[in-house]
mmCIF file of C-alpha atoms in Angstrom:
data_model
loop_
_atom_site.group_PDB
_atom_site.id
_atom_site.type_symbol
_atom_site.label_atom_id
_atom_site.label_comp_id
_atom_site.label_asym_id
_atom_site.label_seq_id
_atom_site.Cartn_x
_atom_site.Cartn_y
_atom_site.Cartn_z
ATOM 1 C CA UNK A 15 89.306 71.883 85.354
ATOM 2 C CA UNK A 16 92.617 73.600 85.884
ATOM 3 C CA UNK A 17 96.228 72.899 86.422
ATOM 4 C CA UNK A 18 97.261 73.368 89.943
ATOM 5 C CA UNK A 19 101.052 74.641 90.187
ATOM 6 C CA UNK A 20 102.103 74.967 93.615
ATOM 7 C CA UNK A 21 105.906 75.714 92.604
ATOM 8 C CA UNK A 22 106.604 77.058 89.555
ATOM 9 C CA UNK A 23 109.851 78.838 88.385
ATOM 10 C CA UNK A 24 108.314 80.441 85.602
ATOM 11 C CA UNK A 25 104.504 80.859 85.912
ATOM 12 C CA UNK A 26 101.919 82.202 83.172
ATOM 13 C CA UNK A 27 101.733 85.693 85.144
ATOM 14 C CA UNK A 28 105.361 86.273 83.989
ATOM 15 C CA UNK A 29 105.340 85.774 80.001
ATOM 16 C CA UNK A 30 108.260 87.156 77.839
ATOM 17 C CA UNK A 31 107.129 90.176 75.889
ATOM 18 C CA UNK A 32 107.347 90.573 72.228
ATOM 19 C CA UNK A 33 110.097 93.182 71.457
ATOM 20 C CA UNK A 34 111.844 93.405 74.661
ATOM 21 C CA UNK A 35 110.608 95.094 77.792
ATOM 22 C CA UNK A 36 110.371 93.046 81.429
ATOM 23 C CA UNK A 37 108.648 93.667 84.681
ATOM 24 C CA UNK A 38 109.525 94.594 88.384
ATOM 25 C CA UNK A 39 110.415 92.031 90.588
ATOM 26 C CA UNK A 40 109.686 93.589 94.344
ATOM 27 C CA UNK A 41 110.622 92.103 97.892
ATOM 28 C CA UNK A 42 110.216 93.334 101.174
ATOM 29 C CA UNK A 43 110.675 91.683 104.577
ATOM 30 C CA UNK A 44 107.452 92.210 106.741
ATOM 31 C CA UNK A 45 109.597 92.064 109.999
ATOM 32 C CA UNK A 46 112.293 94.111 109.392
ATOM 33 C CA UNK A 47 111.023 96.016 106.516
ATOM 34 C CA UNK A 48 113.720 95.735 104.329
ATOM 35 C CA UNK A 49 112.917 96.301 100.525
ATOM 36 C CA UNK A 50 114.507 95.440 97.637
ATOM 37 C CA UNK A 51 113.231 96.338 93.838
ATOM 38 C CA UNK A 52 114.626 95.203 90.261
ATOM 39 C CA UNK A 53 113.526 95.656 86.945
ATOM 40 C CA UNK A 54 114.608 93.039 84.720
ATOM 41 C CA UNK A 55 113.686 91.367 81.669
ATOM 42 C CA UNK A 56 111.455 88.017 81.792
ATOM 43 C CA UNK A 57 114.023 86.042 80.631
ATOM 44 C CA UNK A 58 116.796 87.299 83.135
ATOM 45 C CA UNK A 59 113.797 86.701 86.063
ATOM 46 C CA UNK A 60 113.402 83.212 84.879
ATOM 47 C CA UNK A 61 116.996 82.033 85.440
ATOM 48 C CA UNK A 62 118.684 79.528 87.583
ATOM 49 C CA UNK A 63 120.767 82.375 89.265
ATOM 50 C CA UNK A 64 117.666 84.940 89.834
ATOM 51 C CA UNK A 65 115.786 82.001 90.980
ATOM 52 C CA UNK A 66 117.857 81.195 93.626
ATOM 53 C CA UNK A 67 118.258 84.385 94.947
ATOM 54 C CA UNK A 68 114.716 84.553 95.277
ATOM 55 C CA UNK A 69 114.533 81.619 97.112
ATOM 56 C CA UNK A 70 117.181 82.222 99.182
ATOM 57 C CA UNK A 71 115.055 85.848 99.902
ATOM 58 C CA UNK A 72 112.157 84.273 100.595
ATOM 59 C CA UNK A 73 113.268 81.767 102.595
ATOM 60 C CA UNK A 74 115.205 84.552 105.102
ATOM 61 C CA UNK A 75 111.592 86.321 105.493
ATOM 62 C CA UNK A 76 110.758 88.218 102.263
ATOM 63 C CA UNK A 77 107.520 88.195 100.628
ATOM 64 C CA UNK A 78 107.998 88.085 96.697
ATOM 65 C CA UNK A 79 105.672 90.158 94.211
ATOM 66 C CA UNK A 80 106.608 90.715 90.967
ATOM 67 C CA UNK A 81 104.129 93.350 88.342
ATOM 68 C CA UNK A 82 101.607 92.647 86.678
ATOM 69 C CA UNK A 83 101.913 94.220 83.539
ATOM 70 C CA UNK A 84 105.378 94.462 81.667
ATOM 71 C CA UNK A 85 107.423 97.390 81.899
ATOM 72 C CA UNK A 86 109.402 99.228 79.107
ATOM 73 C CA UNK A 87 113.333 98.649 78.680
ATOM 74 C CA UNK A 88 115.702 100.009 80.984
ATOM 75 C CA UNK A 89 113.191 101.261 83.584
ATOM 76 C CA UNK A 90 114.428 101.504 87.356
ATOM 77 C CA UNK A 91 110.793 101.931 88.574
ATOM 78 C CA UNK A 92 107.211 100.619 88.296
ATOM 79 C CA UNK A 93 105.626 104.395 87.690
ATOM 80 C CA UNK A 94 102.319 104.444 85.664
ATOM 81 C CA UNK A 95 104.841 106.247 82.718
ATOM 82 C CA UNK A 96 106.736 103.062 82.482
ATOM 83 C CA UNK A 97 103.860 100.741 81.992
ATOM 84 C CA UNK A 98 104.723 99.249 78.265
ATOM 85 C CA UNK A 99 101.783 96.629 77.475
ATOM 86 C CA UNK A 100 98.726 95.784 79.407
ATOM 87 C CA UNK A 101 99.164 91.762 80.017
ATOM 88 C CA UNK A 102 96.367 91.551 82.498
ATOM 89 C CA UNK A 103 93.183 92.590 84.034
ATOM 90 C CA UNK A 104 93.908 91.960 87.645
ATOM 91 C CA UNK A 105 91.582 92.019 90.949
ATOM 92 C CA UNK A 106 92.416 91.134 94.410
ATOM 93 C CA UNK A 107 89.948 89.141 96.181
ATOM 94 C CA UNK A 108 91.087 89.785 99.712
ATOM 95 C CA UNK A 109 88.551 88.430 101.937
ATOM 96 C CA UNK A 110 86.002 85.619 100.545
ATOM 97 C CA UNK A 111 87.767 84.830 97.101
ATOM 98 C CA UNK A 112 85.463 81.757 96.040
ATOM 99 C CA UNK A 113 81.865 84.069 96.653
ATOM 100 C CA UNK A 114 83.320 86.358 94.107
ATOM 101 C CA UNK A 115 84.655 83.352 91.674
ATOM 102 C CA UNK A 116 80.710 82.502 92.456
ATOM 103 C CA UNK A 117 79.758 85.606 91.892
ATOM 104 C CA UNK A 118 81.789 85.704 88.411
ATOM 105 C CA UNK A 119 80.362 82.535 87.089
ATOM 106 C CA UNK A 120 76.937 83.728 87.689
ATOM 107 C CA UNK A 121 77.315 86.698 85.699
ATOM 108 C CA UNK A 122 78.314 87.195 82.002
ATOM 109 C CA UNK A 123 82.219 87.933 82.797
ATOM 110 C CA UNK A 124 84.769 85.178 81.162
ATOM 111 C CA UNK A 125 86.033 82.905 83.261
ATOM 112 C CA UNK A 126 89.836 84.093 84.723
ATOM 113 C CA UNK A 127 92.833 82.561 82.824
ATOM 114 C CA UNK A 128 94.030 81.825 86.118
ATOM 115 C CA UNK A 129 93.473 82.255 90.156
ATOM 116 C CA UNK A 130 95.875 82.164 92.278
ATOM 117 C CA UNK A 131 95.580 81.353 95.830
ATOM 118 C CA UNK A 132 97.328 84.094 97.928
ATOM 119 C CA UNK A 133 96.350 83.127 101.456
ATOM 120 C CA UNK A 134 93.665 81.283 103.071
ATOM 121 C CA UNK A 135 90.217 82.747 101.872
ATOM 122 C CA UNK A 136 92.379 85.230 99.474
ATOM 123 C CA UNK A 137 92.556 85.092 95.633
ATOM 124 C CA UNK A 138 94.949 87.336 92.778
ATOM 125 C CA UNK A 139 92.352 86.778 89.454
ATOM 126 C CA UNK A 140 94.158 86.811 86.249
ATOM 127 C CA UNK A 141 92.554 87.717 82.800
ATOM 128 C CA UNK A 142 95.323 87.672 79.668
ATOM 129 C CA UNK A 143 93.981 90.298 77.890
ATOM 130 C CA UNK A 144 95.306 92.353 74.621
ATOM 131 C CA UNK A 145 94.276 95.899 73.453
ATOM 132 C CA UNK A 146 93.898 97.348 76.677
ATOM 133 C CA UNK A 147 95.414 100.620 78.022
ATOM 134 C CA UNK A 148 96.602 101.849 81.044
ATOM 135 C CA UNK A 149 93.170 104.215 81.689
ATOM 136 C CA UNK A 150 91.296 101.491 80.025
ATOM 137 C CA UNK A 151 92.205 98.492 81.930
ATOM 138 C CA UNK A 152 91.975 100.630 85.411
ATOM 139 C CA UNK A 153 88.449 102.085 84.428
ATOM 140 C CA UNK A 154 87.247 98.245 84.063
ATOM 141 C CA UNK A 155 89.405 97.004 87.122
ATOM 142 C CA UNK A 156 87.429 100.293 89.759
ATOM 143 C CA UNK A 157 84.381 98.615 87.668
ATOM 144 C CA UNK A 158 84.348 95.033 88.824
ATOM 145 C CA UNK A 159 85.994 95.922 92.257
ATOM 146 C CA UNK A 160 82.801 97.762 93.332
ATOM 147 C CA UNK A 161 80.491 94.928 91.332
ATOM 148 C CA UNK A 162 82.060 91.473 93.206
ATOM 149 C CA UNK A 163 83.570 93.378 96.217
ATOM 150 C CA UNK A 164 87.381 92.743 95.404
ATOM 151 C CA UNK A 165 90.370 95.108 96.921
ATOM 152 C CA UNK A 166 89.320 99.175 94.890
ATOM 153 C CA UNK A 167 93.215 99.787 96.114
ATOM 154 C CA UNK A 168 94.195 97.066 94.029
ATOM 155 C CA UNK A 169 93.444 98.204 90.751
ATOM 156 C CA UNK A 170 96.213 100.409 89.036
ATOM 157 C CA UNK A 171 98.151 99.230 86.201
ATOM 158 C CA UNK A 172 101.541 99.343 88.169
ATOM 159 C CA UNK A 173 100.223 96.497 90.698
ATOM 160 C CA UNK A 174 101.959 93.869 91.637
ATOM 161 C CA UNK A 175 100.906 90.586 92.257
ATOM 162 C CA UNK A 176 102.864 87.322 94.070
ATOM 163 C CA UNK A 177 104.622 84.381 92.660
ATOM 164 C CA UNK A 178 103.161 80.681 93.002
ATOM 165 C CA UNK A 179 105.654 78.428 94.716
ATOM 166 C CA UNK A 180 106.993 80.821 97.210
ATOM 167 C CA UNK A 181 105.486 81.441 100.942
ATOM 168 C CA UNK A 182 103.544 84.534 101.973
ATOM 169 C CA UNK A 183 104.677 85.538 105.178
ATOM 170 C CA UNK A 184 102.711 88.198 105.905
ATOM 171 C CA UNK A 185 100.974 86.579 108.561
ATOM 172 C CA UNK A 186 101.596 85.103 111.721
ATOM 173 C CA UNK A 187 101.574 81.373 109.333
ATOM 174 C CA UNK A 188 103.242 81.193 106.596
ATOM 175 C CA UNK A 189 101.462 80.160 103.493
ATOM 176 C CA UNK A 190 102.581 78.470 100.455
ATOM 177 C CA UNK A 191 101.204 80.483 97.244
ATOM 178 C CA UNK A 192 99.663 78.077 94.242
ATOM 179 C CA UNK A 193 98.273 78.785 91.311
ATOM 180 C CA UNK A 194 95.355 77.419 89.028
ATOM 181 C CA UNK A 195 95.674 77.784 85.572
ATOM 182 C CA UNK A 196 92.812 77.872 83.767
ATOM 183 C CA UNK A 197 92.632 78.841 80.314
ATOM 184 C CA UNK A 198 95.883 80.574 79.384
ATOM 185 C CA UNK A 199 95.815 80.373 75.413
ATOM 186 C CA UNK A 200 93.195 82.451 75.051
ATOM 187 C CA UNK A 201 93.471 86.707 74.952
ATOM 188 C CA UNK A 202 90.142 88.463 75.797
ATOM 189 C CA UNK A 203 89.701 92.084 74.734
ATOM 190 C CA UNK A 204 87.622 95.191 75.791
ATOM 191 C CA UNK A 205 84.417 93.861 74.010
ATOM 192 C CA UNK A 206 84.329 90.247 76.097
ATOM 193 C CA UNK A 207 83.769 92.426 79.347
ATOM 194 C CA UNK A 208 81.308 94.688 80.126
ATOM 195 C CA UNK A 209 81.188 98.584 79.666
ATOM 196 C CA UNK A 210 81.708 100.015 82.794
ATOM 197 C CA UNK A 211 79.387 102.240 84.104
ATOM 198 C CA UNK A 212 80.108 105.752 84.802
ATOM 199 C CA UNK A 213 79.459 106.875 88.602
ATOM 200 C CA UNK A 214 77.239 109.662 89.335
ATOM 201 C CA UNK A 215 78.837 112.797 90.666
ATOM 202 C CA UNK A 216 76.199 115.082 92.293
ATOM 203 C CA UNK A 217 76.284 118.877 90.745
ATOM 204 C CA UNK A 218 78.188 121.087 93.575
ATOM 205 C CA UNK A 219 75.139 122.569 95.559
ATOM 206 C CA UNK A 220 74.585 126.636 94.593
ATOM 207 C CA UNK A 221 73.961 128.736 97.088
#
């Protein structure tokens, strides 16, 4: 079994990166649809001071998302370009999350590092993975989106994800985001998923 984290400061989906780098923290106020975005390093995102701001944010109406993958130094954007190291292999269940965790332990896929619990019925699935690339990992994400039915939108390497311990407020009731972490120590590679398959494309018709 996992470790449930319903409020966490500084959860497993945002690790420091080896030799600098950071990720995109990313707000934006359903209501009035105010937007903020900064790029920051891990460490910077994990202090007392960013923290509270955060907070303070989220608790005025803002949902908080923050990227998946980590970013190069001294970005200002998310763009594909600035992608520095793939950290995850990411799918968003959006409607019926446990039939696809189901669905995932009936097949040969590992089990996700961690889940976390977006919304009622809604899941973000983590893999920590290592020797990935940007057309790599998104080739495998369109792959297991059309196999277990998860979001095909969601599945660039720029996406960004939300953080456990603060509300989603996209809906008319606000709902606390937790996490389960699962197991986090371990880094799965290309080989401990399956090949993707490619999709037919018909020959353009002759006339």
């Amino acid at each position: 079994p996992g470790r449930s984290a319903a409020a966490c400061s500084g959860p497993s989906v945002v690790r420091r990166s080896p030799g600098g780098g950071g990720v995109a923290v990313f707000l934006r106020c359903c209501r009035s649809g105010r937007w903020a975005q900064r790029v920051r390093p891990v460490q910077q995102i994990q202090s007392a001071k960013f923290q509270a701001w955060l907070r303070a944010e989220n608790a005025a109406g803002a949902n908080v998302y923050v990227s998946v993958n980590t970013l190069a130094p001294d970005q200002r954007s998310r763009r594909r370009d600035s992608v520095r190291e793939i950290r995850h292999v990411f799918l968003d269940a959006d409607s019926a999350a446990q039939e696809v965790l189901d669905a995932i332990e009936a097949t040969a896929l590992p089990s996700p590092s961690y889940v976390m619990r977006s919304s009622p019925g809604r899941a973000h699935l983590f893999w920590r993975v290592s020797r990935f690339t940007s057309d790599t990992v998104e080739v495998l994400e369109r792959h297991l989106a059309r196999k277990l039915g998860t979001d095909p939108a969601a599945t660039a390497c720029t996406q960004v994800t939300r953080l456990p311990g603060f509300v989603n407020h996209k809906r008319a009731t606000p709902f606390l985001v937790s996490i389960e972490y699962r197991d986090t120590n371990r880094l799965y590679e290309p080989v401990d998923f399956p090949t993707p398959t490619p999709r037919f494309v018909p020959p353009p018709l002759t006339v």
